[in-house]
Short mmCIF file of C-alpha atoms in Angstrom, two decimals:
data_model
loop_
_atom_site.label_atom_id
_atom_site.label_comp_id
_atom_site.label_asym_id
_atom_site.label_seq_id
_atom_site.Cartn_x
_atom_site.Cartn_y
_atom_site.Cartn_z
CA MET A 25 5.01 -54.94 -92.07
CA ASP A 26 7.55 -55.52 -89.17
CA PHE A 27 7.10 -55.99 -85.61
CA LEU A 28 9.38 -56.30 -82.71
CA GLU A 29 9.58 -58.42 -79.70
CA SER A 30 12.15 -57.69 -76.71
CA ILE A 31 12.57 -60.65 -74.47
CA LYS A 32 14.51 -60.83 -71.09
CA ILE A 33 17.11 -63.61 -70.71
CA GLU A 34 18.82 -63.86 -67.33
CA ASN A 35 21.14 -66.52 -66.27
CA HIS A 36 19.98 -68.93 -68.88
CA LYS A 37 16.28 -68.37 -68.19
CA ILE A 38 14.01 -67.06 -70.70
CA TYR A 39 11.32 -64.80 -68.90
CA HIS A 40 7.53 -64.52 -69.68
CA LEU A 41 7.63 -66.53 -73.00
CA ALA A 42 3.91 -67.03 -73.00
CA GLU A 43 3.06 -63.48 -72.58
CA HIS A 44 5.31 -62.54 -75.77
CA GLN A 45 3.67 -65.53 -77.60
CA LYS A 46 0.30 -64.10 -76.83
CA ARG A 47 1.33 -60.61 -78.25
CA VAL A 48 2.80 -62.32 -81.47
CA ASN A 49 -0.59 -64.42 -82.06
CA GLN A 50 -2.65 -61.30 -81.56
CA THR A 51 -0.09 -59.39 -83.88
CA PHE A 52 -0.72 -62.25 -86.62
CA GLU A 53 -4.35 -62.40 -85.97
CA LYS A 54 -4.60 -58.79 -86.87
CA PHE A 55 -2.31 -58.19 -89.94
CA SER A 56 -1.79 -61.68 -91.24
CA PRO A 57 -4.74 -63.85 -90.30
CA LYS A 58 -3.64 -66.33 -92.96
CA ALA A 59 -0.16 -66.95 -92.13
CA GLU A 60 1.40 -69.36 -89.91
CA VAL A 61 2.03 -67.74 -86.42
CA LEU A 62 5.71 -68.18 -85.05
CA ASP A 63 6.28 -70.33 -82.25
CA LEU A 64 8.66 -68.65 -79.89
CA GLU A 65 9.38 -71.75 -77.98
CA GLN A 66 10.44 -73.40 -81.06
CA ILE A 67 12.59 -70.66 -82.08
CA PHE A 68 14.56 -70.22 -78.93
CA ARG A 69 15.22 -74.09 -78.70
CA GLN A 70 17.32 -73.42 -81.64
CA GLN A 71 19.21 -70.57 -80.01
CA ILE A 72 22.43 -70.73 -77.98
CA ILE A 73 20.96 -69.20 -74.47
CA PRO A 74 23.52 -67.54 -72.52
CA LYS A 75 24.16 -69.17 -69.16
CA GLU A 76 25.14 -66.11 -66.92
CA GLY A 77 24.13 -62.26 -67.02
CA LEU A 78 21.24 -60.28 -68.25
CA PHE A 79 20.53 -60.27 -71.90
CA LYS A 80 18.04 -58.91 -74.38
CA ALA A 81 16.66 -61.13 -77.30
CA ARG A 82 15.52 -58.83 -79.92
CA MET A 83 13.24 -60.56 -82.42
CA VAL A 84 12.11 -58.61 -85.58
CA TYR A 85 9.54 -60.57 -87.54
CA SER A 86 6.66 -60.56 -89.93
CA ASP A 87 4.77 -63.11 -91.72
CA GLN A 88 7.78 -63.56 -93.89
CA GLY A 89 9.90 -64.62 -90.92
CA TYR A 90 12.14 -63.32 -88.40
CA SER A 91 15.62 -62.34 -87.31
CA LEU A 92 16.83 -62.75 -83.62
CA GLU A 93 19.78 -61.19 -81.86
CA ILE A 94 20.62 -61.76 -78.25
CA SER A 95 22.91 -59.16 -76.65
CA PRO A 96 24.04 -58.21 -73.15
CA TYR A 97 21.48 -55.67 -71.54
CA THR A 98 22.55 -52.48 -69.67
CA PRO A 99 19.41 -50.02 -68.46
CA LYS A 100 19.78 -46.80 -70.24
CA LYS A 101 20.84 -44.12 -67.51
CA ILE A 102 18.18 -41.46 -67.50
CA THR A 103 18.53 -38.11 -65.15
CA SER A 104 15.44 -36.40 -66.02
CA LEU A 105 12.08 -36.92 -67.50
CA LYS A 106 10.48 -34.47 -69.74
CA VAL A 107 6.50 -34.16 -70.19
CA VAL A 108 5.63 -34.18 -74.17
CA THR A 109 1.93 -33.67 -75.48
CA LYS A 110 1.30 -35.66 -78.79
CA ASN A 111 -2.52 -35.75 -79.43
CA ASP A 112 -2.36 -37.69 -82.69
CA ILE A 113 -0.19 -40.56 -81.63
CA SER A 114 -0.85 -43.98 -81.76
CA TYR A 115 1.33 -47.27 -81.02
CA ASP A 116 -1.04 -50.20 -80.04
CA PHE A 117 0.96 -52.72 -81.72
CA LYS A 118 4.65 -53.26 -81.19
CA PHE A 119 5.85 -51.97 -84.52
CA LEU A 120 9.41 -52.11 -85.56
CA ASP A 121 8.88 -48.65 -87.21
CA ARG A 122 8.72 -46.24 -84.36
CA LYS A 123 8.18 -42.86 -86.23
CA ALA A 124 5.51 -42.04 -84.04
CA LEU A 125 7.63 -42.06 -80.98
CA ASN A 126 11.01 -40.98 -82.57
CA GLY A 127 11.77 -37.45 -82.59
CA LEU A 128 9.80 -36.68 -79.45
CA ASN A 129 12.98 -36.69 -77.52
CA ASP A 130 15.94 -34.93 -78.87
CA ASP A 131 17.10 -32.76 -76.01
CA LYS A 132 19.52 -34.69 -73.92
CA PRO A 133 20.91 -38.31 -74.18
CA GLU A 134 19.94 -38.95 -70.55
CA GLN A 135 16.56 -37.55 -70.80
CA GLU A 136 13.27 -39.64 -71.48
CA ILE A 137 9.82 -38.82 -72.11
CA ILE A 138 6.22 -39.05 -70.46
CA ILE A 139 3.81 -38.90 -73.50
CA VAL A 140 0.54 -37.07 -72.84
CA LYS A 141 -2.35 -37.65 -75.41
CA ASN A 142 -5.58 -35.47 -74.81
CA ASP A 143 -4.23 -34.55 -71.45
CA GLN A 144 -3.91 -38.07 -70.34
CA ILE A 145 -0.69 -39.55 -69.41
CA THR A 146 -0.02 -42.60 -71.35
CA ASP A 147 3.80 -44.04 -71.65
CA SER A 148 7.64 -43.49 -72.14
CA SER A 149 9.21 -44.05 -75.59
CA TYR A 150 10.05 -47.49 -74.50
CA ALA A 151 8.14 -48.41 -71.29
CA ASN A 152 4.77 -48.22 -69.73
CA LEU A 153 4.61 -45.88 -66.70
CA VAL A 154 3.85 -46.62 -62.77
CA PHE A 155 3.31 -44.23 -60.26
CA TYR A 156 3.50 -44.55 -56.38
CA ASP A 157 1.22 -42.91 -54.28
CA GLY A 158 2.76 -43.93 -50.75
CA LYS A 159 0.35 -47.07 -50.72
CA LYS A 160 0.33 -48.68 -54.02
CA TRP A 161 1.60 -48.46 -57.74
CA VAL A 162 -0.82 -47.50 -60.12
CA THR A 163 -0.50 -47.32 -64.02
CA PRO A 164 -2.23 -44.97 -66.65
CA LYS A 165 -5.58 -46.40 -68.18
CA THR A 166 -4.46 -44.66 -71.31
CA TYR A 167 -1.50 -46.45 -72.44
CA LEU A 168 -0.19 -46.34 -76.01
CA LEU A 169 0.94 -50.18 -76.00
CA ASN A 170 -0.55 -52.46 -73.54
CA GLY A 171 2.85 -54.09 -72.70
CA THR A 172 3.10 -57.62 -71.52
CA CYS A 173 4.89 -56.63 -68.24
CA ARG A 174 2.05 -54.30 -67.37
CA GLN A 175 -0.55 -56.91 -68.22
CA ARG A 176 1.45 -59.35 -66.07
CA LEU A 177 1.54 -57.08 -63.09
CA LEU A 178 -2.16 -56.08 -63.44
CA LYS A 179 -3.14 -59.73 -63.52
CA GLU A 180 -1.10 -60.53 -60.23
CA GLY A 181 -2.39 -57.62 -58.36
CA LYS A 182 0.83 -55.84 -58.07
CA ILE A 183 -0.26 -52.42 -59.91
CA THR A 184 -3.69 -51.14 -60.52
CA GLU A 185 -5.13 -49.10 -63.43
CA GLU A 186 -6.19 -45.29 -63.01
CA LYS A 187 -6.89 -42.46 -65.02
CA ILE A 188 -3.89 -40.01 -64.63
CA GLU A 189 -4.02 -36.54 -66.10
CA LYS A 190 -0.98 -34.52 -66.49
CA LYS A 191 -2.12 -32.15 -63.42
CA ASP A 192 -2.01 -35.37 -61.29
CA ILE A 193 1.58 -36.19 -61.72
CA GLN A 194 2.88 -34.08 -58.63
CA LYS A 195 0.36 -35.89 -56.33
CA TYR A 196 2.46 -38.99 -56.56
CA GLN A 197 5.69 -39.86 -54.85
CA LYS A 198 7.64 -41.81 -57.21
CA ILE A 199 7.58 -42.75 -61.13
CA GLY A 200 8.81 -45.86 -62.74
CA PHE A 201 9.34 -47.76 -66.06
CA ILE A 202 8.01 -51.19 -66.49
CA ASN A 203 8.44 -53.37 -69.68
CA ALA A 204 9.73 -56.78 -70.50
CA MET A 205 13.42 -55.75 -69.53
CA LEU A 206 12.36 -54.06 -66.34
CA ASP A 207 10.22 -55.36 -63.74
CA LEU A 208 8.46 -53.07 -60.97
CA GLY A 209 10.74 -51.38 -58.89
CA GLU A 210 13.88 -51.74 -61.02
CA MET A 211 13.72 -48.34 -62.45
CA THR A 212 12.22 -45.85 -60.33
CA TRP A 213 12.65 -42.30 -59.19
CA ASP A 214 11.17 -39.41 -56.72
CA ILE A 215 8.67 -37.61 -58.93
CA ASP A 216 10.58 -34.32 -58.75
CA ILE A 217 12.66 -36.09 -61.66
CA VAL A 218 9.71 -34.96 -63.79
CA GLU A 219 9.95 -31.56 -65.87
CA LEU A 220 6.37 -30.63 -66.52
#
């Protein structure tokens, strides 16, 4: 079984490697407890890290080894967000196989989805969600994947968790995406981008 880590590199700096290592450790513990865990710091020491610009390091790994590709990163252009209900979805580890998520959004290339499970807001197909109520940013308690950026922002007190149901979306002013490549405030929209 293959897993995926996406790691931000900007101007020769590798971001939040400790958080990614923690997730790799948890993945090995769950799926390959007897295998030797990959050491991300050691892996990156062997790489040529770009000196300027924003890059995404995409590491596919398993207990059999890994492959790593570093390529320039440009955020996906999104012009609409569509709410999709999928009550049987599960994606609690960062699997390379994204069958659970693929096929939920086949309408428009610039459209992304907000996944609802049992009437609770969860994630988009590639990022955790945050909502702004005019005073603070909140993230749904009912995530699909507890992303590294989400965990860090909660720990730093920059976001809080709340139960958010589909009917609650319109009470917020803004919606945003957070993941390893997108920090808080880097990809946000007014709430009226959401198609309920």
